[in-house]
Coordinates of C-alpha atoms in Angstrom, one line a residue:
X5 CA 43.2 26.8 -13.2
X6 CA 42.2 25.9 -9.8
X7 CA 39.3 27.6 -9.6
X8 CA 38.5 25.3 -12.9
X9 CA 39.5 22.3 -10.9
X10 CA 37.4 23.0 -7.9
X11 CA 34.3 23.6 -10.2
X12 CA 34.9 20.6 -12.2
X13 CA 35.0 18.3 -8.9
X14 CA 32.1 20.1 -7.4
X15 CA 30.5 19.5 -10.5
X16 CA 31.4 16.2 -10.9
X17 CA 30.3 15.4 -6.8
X18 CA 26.5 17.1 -7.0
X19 CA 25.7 14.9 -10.7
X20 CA 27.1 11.4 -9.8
X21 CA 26.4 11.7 -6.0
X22 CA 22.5 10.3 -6.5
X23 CA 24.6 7.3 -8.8
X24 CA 26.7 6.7 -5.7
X25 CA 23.9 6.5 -3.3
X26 CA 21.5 4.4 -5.5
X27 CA 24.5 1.3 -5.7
X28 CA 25.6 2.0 -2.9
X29 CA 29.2 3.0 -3.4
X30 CA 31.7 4.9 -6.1
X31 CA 32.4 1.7 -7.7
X32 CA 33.6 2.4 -11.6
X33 CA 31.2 5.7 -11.7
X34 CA 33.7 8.6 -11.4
X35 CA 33.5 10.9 -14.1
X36 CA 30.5 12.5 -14.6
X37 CA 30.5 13.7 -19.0
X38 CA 28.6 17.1 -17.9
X39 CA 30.7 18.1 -15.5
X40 CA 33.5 18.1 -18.2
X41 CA 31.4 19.8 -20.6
X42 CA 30.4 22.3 -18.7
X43 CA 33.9 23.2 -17.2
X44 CA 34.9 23.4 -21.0
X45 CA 32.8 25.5 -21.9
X46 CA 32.8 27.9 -19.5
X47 CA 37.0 28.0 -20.3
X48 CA 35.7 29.0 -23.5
X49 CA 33.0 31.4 -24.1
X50 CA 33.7 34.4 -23.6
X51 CA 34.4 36.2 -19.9
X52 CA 32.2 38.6 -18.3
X53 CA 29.1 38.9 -20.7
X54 CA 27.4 35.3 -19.7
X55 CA 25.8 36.2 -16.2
X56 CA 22.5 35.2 -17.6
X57 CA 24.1 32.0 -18.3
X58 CA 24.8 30.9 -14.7
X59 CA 21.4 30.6 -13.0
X60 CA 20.3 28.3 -16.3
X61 CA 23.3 25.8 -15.3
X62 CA 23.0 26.2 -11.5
X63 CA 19.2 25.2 -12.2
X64 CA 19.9 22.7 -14.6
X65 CA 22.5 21.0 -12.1
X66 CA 19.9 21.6 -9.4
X67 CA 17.3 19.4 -10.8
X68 CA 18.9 16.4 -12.1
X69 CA 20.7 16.3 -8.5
X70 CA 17.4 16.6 -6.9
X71 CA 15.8 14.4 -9.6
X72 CA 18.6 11.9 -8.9
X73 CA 18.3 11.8 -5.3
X74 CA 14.8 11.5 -5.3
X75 CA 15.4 8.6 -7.9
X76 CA 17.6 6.4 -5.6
X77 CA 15.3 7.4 -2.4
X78 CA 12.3 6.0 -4.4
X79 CA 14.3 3.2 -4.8
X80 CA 15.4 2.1 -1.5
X81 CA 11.5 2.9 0.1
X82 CA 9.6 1.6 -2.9
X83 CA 11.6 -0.5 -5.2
X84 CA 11.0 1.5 -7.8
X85 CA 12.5 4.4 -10.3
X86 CA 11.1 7.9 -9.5
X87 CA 8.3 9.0 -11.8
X88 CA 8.4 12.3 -11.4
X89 CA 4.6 12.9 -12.9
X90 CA 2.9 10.4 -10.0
X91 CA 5.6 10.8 -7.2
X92 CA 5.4 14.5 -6.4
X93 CA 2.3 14.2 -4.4
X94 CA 3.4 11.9 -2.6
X95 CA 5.8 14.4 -0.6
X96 CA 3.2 14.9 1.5
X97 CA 2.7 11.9 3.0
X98 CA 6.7 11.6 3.6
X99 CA 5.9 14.5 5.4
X100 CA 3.0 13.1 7.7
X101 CA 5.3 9.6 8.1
X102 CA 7.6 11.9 9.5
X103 CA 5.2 13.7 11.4
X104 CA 4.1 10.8 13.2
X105 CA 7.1 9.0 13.7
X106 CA 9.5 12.2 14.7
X107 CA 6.7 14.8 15.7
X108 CA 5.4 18.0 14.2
X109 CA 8.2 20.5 15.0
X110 CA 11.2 18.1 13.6
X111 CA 9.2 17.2 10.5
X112 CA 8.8 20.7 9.6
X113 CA 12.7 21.2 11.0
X114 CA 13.3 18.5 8.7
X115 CA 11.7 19.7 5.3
X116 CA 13.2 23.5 6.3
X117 CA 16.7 22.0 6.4
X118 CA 16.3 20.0 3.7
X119 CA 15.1 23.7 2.0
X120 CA 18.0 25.5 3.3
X121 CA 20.5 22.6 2.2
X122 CA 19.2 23.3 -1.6
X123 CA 19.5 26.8 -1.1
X124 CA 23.3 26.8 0.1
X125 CA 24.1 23.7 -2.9
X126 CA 22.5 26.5 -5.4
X127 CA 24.7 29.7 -4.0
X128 CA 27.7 27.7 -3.7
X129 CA 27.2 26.4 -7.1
X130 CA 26.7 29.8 -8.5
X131 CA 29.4 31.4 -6.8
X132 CA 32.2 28.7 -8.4
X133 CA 30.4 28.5 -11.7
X134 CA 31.1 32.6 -12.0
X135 CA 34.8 32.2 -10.4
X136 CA 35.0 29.8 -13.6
X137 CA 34.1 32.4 -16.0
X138 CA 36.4 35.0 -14.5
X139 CA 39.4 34.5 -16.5
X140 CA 40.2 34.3 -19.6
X141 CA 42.0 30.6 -20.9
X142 CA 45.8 30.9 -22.7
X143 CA 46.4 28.8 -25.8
X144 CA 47.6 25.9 -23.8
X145 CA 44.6 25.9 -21.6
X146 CA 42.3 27.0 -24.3
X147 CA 43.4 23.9 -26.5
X148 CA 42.8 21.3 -23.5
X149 CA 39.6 22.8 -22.9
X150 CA 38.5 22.6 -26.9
X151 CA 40.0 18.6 -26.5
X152 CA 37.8 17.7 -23.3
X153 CA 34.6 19.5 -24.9
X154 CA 34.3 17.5 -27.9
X155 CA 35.6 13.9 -26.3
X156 CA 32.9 14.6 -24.0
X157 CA 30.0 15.4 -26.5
X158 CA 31.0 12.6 -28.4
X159 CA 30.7 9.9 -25.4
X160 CA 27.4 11.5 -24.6
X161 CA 26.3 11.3 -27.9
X162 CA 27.8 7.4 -27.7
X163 CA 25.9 7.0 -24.1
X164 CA 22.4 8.6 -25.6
X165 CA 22.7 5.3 -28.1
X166 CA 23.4 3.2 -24.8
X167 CA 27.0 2.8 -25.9
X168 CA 29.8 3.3 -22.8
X169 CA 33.0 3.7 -25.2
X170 CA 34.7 4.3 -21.7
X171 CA 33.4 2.6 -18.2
X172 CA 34.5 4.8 -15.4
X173 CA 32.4 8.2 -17.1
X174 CA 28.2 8.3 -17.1
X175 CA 26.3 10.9 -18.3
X176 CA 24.1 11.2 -15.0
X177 CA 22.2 14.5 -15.6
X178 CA 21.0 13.4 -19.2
X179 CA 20.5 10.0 -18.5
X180 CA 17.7 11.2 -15.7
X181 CA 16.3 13.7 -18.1
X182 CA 16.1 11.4 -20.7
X183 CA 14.3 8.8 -18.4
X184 CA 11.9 11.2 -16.8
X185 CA 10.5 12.5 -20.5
X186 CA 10.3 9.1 -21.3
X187 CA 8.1 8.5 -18.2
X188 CA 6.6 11.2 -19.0
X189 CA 5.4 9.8 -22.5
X190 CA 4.5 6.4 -21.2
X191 CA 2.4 7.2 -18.2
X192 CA 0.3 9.7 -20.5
X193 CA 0.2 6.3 -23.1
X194 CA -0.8 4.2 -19.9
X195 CA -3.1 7.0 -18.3
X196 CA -5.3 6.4 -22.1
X197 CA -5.2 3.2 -21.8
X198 CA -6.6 2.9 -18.4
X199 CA -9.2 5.6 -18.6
X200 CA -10.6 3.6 -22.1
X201 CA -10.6 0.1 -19.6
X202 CA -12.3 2.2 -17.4
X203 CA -15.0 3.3 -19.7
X204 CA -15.6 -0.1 -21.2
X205 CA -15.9 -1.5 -18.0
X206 CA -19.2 -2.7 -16.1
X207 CA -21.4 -0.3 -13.7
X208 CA -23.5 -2.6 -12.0
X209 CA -22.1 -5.2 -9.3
X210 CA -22.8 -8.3 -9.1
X211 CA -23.8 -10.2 -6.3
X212 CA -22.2 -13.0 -4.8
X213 CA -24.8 -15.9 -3.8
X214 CA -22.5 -18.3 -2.6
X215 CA -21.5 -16.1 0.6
X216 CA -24.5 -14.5 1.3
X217 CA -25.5 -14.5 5.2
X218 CA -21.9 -14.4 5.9
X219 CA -19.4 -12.1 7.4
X220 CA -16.8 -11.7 5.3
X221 CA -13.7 -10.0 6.5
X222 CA -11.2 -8.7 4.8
X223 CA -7.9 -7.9 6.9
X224 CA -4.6 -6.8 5.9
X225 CA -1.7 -6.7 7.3
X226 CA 1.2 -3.8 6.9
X227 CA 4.0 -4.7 5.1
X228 CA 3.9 -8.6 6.1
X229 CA 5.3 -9.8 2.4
X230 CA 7.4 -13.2 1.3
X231 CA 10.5 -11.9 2.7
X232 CA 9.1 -12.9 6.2
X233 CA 8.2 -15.6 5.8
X234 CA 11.1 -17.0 3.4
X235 CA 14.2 -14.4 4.3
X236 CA 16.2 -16.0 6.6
X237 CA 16.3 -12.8 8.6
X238 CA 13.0 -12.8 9.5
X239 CA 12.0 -16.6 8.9
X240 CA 12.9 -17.7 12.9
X241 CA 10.7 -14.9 13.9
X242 CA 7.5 -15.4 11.7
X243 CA 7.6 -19.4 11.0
X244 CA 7.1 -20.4 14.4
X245 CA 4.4 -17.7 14.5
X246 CA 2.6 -19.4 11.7
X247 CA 2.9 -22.7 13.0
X248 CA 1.6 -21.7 16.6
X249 CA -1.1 -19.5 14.5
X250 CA -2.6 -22.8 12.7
X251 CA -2.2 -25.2 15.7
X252 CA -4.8 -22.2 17.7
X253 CA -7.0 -22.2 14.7
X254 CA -7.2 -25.8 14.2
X255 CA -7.9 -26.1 17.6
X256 CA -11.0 -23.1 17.4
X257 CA -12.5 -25.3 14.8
X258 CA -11.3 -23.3 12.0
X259 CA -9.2 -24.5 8.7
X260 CA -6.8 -22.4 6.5
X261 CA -5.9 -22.2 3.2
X262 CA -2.5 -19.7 2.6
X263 CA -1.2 -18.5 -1.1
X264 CA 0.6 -15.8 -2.5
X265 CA -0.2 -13.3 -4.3
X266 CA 1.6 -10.2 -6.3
X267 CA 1.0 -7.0 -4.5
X268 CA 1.3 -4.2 -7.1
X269 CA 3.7 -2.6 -4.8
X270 CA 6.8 -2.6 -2.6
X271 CA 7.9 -0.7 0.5
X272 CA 4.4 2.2 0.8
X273 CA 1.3 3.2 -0.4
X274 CA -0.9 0.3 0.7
X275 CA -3.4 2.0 -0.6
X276 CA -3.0 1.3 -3.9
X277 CA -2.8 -2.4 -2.8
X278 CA -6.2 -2.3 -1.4
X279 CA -7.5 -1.0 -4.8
X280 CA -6.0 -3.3 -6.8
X281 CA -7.9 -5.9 -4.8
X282 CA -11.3 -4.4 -4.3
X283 CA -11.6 -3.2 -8.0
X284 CA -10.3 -6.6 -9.7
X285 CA -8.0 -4.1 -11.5
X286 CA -3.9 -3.9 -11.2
X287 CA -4.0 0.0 -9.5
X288 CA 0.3 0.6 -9.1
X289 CA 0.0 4.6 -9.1
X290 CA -1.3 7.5 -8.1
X291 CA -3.0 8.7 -11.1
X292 CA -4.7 5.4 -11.5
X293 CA -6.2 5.5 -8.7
X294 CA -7.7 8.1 -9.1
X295 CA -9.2 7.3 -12.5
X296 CA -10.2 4.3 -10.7
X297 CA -11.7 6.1 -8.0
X298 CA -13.5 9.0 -9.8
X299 CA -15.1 5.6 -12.7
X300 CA -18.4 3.9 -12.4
X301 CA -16.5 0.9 -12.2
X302 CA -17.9 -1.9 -9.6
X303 CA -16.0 -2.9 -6.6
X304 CA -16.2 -6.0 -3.9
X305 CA -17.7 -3.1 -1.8
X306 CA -20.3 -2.9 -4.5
X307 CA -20.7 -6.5 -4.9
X308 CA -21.1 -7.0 -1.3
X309 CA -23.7 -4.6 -0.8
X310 CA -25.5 -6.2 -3.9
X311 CA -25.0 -9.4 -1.7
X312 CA -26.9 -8.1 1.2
X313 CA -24.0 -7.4 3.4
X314 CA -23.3 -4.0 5.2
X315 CA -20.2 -2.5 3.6
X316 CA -17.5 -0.1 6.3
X317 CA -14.2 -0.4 6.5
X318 CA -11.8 0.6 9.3
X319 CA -8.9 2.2 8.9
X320 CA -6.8 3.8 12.1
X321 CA -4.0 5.3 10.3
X322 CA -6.6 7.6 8.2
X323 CA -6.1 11.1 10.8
X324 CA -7.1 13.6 7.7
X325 CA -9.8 13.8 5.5
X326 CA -10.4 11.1 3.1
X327 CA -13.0 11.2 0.1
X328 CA -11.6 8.2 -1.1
X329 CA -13.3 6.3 1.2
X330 CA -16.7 8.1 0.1
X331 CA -16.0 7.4 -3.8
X332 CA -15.6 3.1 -2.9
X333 CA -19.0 3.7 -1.3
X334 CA -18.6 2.3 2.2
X335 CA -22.0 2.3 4.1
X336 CA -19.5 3.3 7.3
X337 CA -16.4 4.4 7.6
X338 CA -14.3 4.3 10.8
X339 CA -11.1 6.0 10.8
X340 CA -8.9 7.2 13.5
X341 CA -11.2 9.9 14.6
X342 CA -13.9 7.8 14.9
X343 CA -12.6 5.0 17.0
X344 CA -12.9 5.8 20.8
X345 CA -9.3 5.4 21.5
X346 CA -8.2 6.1 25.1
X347 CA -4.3 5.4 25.1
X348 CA -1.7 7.1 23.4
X349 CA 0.0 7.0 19.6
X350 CA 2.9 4.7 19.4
X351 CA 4.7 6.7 17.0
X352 CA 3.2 6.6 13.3
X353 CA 1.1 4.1 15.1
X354 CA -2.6 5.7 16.0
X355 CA -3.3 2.6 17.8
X356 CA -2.2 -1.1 18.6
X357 CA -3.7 -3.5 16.2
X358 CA -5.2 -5.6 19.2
X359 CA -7.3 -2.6 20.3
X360 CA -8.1 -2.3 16.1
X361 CA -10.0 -5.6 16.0
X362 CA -11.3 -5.6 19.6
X363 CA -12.9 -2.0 19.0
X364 CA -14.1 -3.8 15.8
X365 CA -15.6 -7.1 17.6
X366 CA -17.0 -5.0 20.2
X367 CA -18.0 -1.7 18.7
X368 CA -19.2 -2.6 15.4
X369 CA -19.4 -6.3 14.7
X370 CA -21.5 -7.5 17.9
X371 CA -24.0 -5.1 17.6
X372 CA -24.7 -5.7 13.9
X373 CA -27.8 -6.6 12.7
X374 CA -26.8 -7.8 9.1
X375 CA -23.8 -9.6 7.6
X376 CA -20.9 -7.5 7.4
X377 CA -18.2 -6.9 4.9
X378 CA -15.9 -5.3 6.6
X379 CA -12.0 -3.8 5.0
X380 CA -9.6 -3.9 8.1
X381 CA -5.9 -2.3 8.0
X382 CA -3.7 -3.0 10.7
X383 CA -0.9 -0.9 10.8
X384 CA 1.1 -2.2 14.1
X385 CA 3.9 -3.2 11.6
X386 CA 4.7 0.0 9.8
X387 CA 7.9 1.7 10.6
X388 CA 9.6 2.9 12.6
X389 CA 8.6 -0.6 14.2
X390 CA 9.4 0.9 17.9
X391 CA 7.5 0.3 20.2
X392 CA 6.8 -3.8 20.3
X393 CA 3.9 -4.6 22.1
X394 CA 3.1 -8.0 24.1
X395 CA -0.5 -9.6 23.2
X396 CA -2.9 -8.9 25.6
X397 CA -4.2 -12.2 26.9
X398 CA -7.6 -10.6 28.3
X399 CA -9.9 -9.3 25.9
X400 CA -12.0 -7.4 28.1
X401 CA -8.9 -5.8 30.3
X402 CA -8.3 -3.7 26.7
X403 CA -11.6 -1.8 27.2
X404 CA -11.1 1.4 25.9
X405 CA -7.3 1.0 25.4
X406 CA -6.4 3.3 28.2
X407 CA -4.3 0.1 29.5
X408 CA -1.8 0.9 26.2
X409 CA -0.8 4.2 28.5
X410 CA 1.7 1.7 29.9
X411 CA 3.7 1.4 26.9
X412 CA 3.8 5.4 26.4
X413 CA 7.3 6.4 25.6
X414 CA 8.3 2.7 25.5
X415 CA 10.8 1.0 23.3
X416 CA 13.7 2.3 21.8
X417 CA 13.3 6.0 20.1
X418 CA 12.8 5.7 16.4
X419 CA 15.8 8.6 15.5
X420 CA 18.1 6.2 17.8
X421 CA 16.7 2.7 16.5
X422 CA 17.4 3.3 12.6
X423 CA 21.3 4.0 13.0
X424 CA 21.4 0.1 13.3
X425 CA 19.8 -1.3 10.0
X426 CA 20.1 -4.6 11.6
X427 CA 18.1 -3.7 14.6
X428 CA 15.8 -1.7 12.6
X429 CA 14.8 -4.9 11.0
X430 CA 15.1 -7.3 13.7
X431 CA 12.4 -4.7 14.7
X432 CA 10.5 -5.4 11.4
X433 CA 10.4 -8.9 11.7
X434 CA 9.1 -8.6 15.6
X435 CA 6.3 -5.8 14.9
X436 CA 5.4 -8.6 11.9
X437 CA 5.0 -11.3 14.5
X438 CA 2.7 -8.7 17.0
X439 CA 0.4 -8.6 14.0
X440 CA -0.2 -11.9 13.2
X441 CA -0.1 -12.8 16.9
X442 CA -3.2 -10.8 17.4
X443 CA -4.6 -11.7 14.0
X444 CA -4.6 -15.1 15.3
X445 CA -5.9 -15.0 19.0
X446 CA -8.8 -12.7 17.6
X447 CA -9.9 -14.9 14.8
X448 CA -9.5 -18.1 17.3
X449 CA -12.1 -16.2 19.9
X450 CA -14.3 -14.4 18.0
X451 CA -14.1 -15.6 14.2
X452 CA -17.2 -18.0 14.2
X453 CA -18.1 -20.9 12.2
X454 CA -19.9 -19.1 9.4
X455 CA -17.5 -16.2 8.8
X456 CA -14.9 -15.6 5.6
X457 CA -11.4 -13.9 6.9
X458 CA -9.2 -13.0 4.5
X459 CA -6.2 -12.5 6.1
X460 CA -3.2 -11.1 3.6
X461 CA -0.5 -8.8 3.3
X462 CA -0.5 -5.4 1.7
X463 CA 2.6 -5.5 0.3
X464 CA 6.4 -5.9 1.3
X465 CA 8.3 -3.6 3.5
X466 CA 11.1 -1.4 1.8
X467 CA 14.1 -2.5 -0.1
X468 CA 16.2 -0.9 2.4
X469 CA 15.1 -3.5 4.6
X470 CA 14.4 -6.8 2.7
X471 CA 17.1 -5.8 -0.4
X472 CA 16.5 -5.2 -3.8
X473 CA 16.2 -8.8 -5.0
X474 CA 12.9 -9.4 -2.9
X475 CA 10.1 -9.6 -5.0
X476 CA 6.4 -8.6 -4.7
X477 CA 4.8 -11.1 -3.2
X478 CA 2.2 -11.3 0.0
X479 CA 0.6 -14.6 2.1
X480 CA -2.8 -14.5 1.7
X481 CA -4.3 -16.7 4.9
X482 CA -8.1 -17.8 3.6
X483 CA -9.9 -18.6 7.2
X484 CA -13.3 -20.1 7.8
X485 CA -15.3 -22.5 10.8
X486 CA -16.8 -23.7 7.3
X487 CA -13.8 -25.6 5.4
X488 CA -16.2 -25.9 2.0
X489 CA -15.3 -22.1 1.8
X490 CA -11.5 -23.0 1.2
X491 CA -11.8 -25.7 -1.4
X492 CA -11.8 -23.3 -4.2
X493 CA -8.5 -21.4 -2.9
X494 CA -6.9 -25.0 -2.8
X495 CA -8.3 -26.0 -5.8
X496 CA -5.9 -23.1 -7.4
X497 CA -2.8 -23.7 -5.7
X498 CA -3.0 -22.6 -2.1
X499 CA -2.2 -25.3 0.4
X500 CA -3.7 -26.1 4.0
X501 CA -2.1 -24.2 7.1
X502 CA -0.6 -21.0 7.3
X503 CA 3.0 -21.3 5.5
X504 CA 3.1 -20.9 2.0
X505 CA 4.5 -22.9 -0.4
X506 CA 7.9 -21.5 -1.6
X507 CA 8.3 -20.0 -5.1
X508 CA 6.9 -16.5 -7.2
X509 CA 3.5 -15.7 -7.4
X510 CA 1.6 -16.5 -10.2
X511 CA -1.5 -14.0 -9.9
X512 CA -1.8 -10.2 -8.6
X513 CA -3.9 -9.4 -5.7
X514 CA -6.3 -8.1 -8.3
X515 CA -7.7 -11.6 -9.3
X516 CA -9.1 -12.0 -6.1
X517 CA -12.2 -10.4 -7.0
X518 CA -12.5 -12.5 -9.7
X519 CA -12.0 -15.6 -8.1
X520 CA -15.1 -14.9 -5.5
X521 CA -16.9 -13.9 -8.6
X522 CA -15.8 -17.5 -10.0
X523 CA -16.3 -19.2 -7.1
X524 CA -19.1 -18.0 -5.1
X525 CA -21.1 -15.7 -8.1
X526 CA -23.9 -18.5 -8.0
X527 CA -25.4 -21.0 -5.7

């Protein structure tokens, strides 16, 4: 009976664990229906001829844990539910995350004792599911076991009809299951539809008359969302940044319209932000991305280029290969390896975003000898958010960026700085401030009266950080010497300055394209 006991609790820890975790506490989940059933059952089937039996439960317990935790994980660094079918790739780039932030050798410490942890859950679970079948029950027993098997099929069977009969017991393992195959049906249902929008959609760009001649620059910022600007947390760090922003732009000559706009997510994957805004398209996973990627669909990049302008985009966090970049069509792209960088990583960080847009003014804008559209991702503000950097107030000191070597080591150590979740976003909120700091004292010096800077966020940082009430929305900054370029932004809601006004956004980041096509498709 104790050996019963002690499987039924370890049972009942390993399926409602990922529930704990994901609300953050026991609260009224404490019984866990499949740990019952199985406990019963193995009281009473027969003793010593079921060995084949174990390793089916030990794997079945195994993957809705894992599916669980990987469910509430997804949910505290993306706001999201796990979808198993689009989320698996994306373990490798937890891995580089960790990589950059941690090192090489305690990432790959990390994902073998993260490895060796499942390994020691599955023996310890097979040893106690087999120390369960060891016995044979008495009548008593027998009868107690035949009682909890068929109260808890019966609220399962109440829970698979989304009745709870009784409050305190969940039916974790099936309710994931059940989830994930639904998933599972719905993403092929939404992968149809997509790839049909796809095919039906246009293959030639179309050119955009009204900005012709122009460099127009398009320049987001990581993880700079609403919360910053209207979380109280973060609000006395980034409002008097935008107010000191749009006094040193009104003073270069420049005016600003600011909105908001849906990113199509939370908390990672900017990339799939920048799709949704260069194809005109709503792009919130993996797999369409890639159908967008891998279409003849038209993009800004194509539309630029059909414009006149020379299409590159920079990107310093890209360290590995990246065909994506080849499929949008860029006429150049710069990423990490091809920015001559002299100072060192700042964690994840390749590079400051002040040496970003100066290698971009120096390097690759001055010498142009055509209008540019140019796709620029700063990446100061990702976590770990260690080091913070001062602005630089000398251009020309930054040279190569060997001056950064000062700040080598600097800061507090990200493994030290995110046992304090308070700190970790006080962090946050300062690494948002370096960005738009620089953002501004760039575009003040070196913006010109003829350019268009969009200046937006890719989308907000992690639920961990901002909660799970924050919703998806990022300041878009429109910035011009010419203030004819704005009136169509304020004609649809955005407001002069750079503080937006309060409340959800109304459109995704993928009507932006539309709105240049609108606004600026003819003379």
């Amino acid at each position: 009976m104790l050996r019963l006991l002690g499987l039924a609790a370890l049972l009942n820890l390993l399926l409602l664990l990922p529930l704990w975790l994901r609300f953050g506490g026991i609260d009224t989940r404490w019984i866990a229906l499949e740990a019952v059933l199985l406990t019963a059952l193995l009281v009473l089937l027969p003793a010593g001829r079921l060995g084949w039996l174990r390793p089916l439960l030990t794997l079945g317990v195994l993957v809705a844990l894992l599916a669980g935790l990987g469910d509430a994980a997804t949910h505290l660094a993306l706001g999201r539910s796990l979808n198993l079918y689009l989320d698996l790739p994306l373990l490798r780039s937890v891995f580089h995350l960790l990589e950059g932030n941690l090192g090489t050798a305690v990432a790959w410490a990390a994902s073998l004792g993260a490895l060796l942890l499942i390994g020691l859950v599955a023996w310890a679970l097979n040893r106690a599911l087999r120390a369960g079948q060891r016995h044979r029950p008495g009548a008593v027993p027998g009868l107690v076991a035949l009682l909890l098997l068929v109260a808890s099929t019966t609220l399962m069977a109440a829970q698979w009809h989304h009745q709870r009969w009784l409050p305190v017991a969940r039916a974790p393992a099936m309710d994931t299951l059940r989830f994930q195959g639904h998933q599972l049906v719905e993403t092929h249902r939404a992968h149809r539809d997509f790839a049909t929008r796809m095919a039906e959609a246009p293959t030639r760009a179309t050119a955009l008359p009204g900005l012709a001649g122009r460099d127009v620059l398009l320049v987001f910022v990581e993880s700079y969302g609403e919360s910053s600007v209207f979380d109280p947390r973060f609000a006395e760090v980034t409002l008097p940044r935008l107010d000191d922003m749009a006094e040193r732009l009104e003073g270069a000559g420049l005016s600003v319209a600011t909105g908001m706009l849906e990113a199509p997510i939370r908390g990672g994957q900017s990339w799939l932000a920048h799709a949704s805004t260069l194809s005109g398209l709503r792009v919130d996973n993996s797999l369409w991305y890639r159908l967008m990627l891998a279409s003849e669909r038209p993009t800004l990049v194509d539309d630029f280029r059909a414009t006149g302008q020379r299409t590159l985009t920079v990107m310093p966090a890209i360290t590995l290969a990246w065909p994506e970049g080849e499929a949008y069509g860029f006429d150049e792209i710069h990423a990490a390896a091809d920015i001559d960088y002299a100072g060192p990583p700042l964690n994840w960080v390749t590079m400051p975003d002040q040496f970003t847009l100066h290698h971009f003014e120096q390097r690759i804008r001055r010498p142009a000898d055509a209008p540019l559209f140019a796709q620029i991702a700063l990446i100061s503000s990702h976590a770990p958010w260690t080091p913070i950097l001062p602005v630089v107030d000398d251009w020309e000191a930054i040279g190569d960026g060997s001056l950064f070597k000062r700040w080598e080591g600097a800061g507090i150590p990200p493994d030290e700085l995110w046992q304090d979740l308070d700190r970790v976003r006080e962090h946050y909120a300062l690494s948002v401030d370096y960005s738009l700091a620089v953002s501004a004292r760039w575009a003040a010096d070196f913006l010109g009266e003829e350019a268009l800077l969009i200046l937006l966020g890719d989308h907000q940082a992690a639920p961990l950080i901002i909660g799970d009430e924050a919703g998806f929305g990022v300041p878009v900054h429109v910035i011009s010497g010419d203030a004819a370029l704005l009136e169509p932004f304020l004609a649809r809601g955005f407001v002069p300055g750079m503080t937006p006004e309060p409340g959800p956004a109304t459109h995704g980041l993928d009507a932006l394209r539309g709105w240049l096509h609108e606004d600026f498709g003819t003379l």
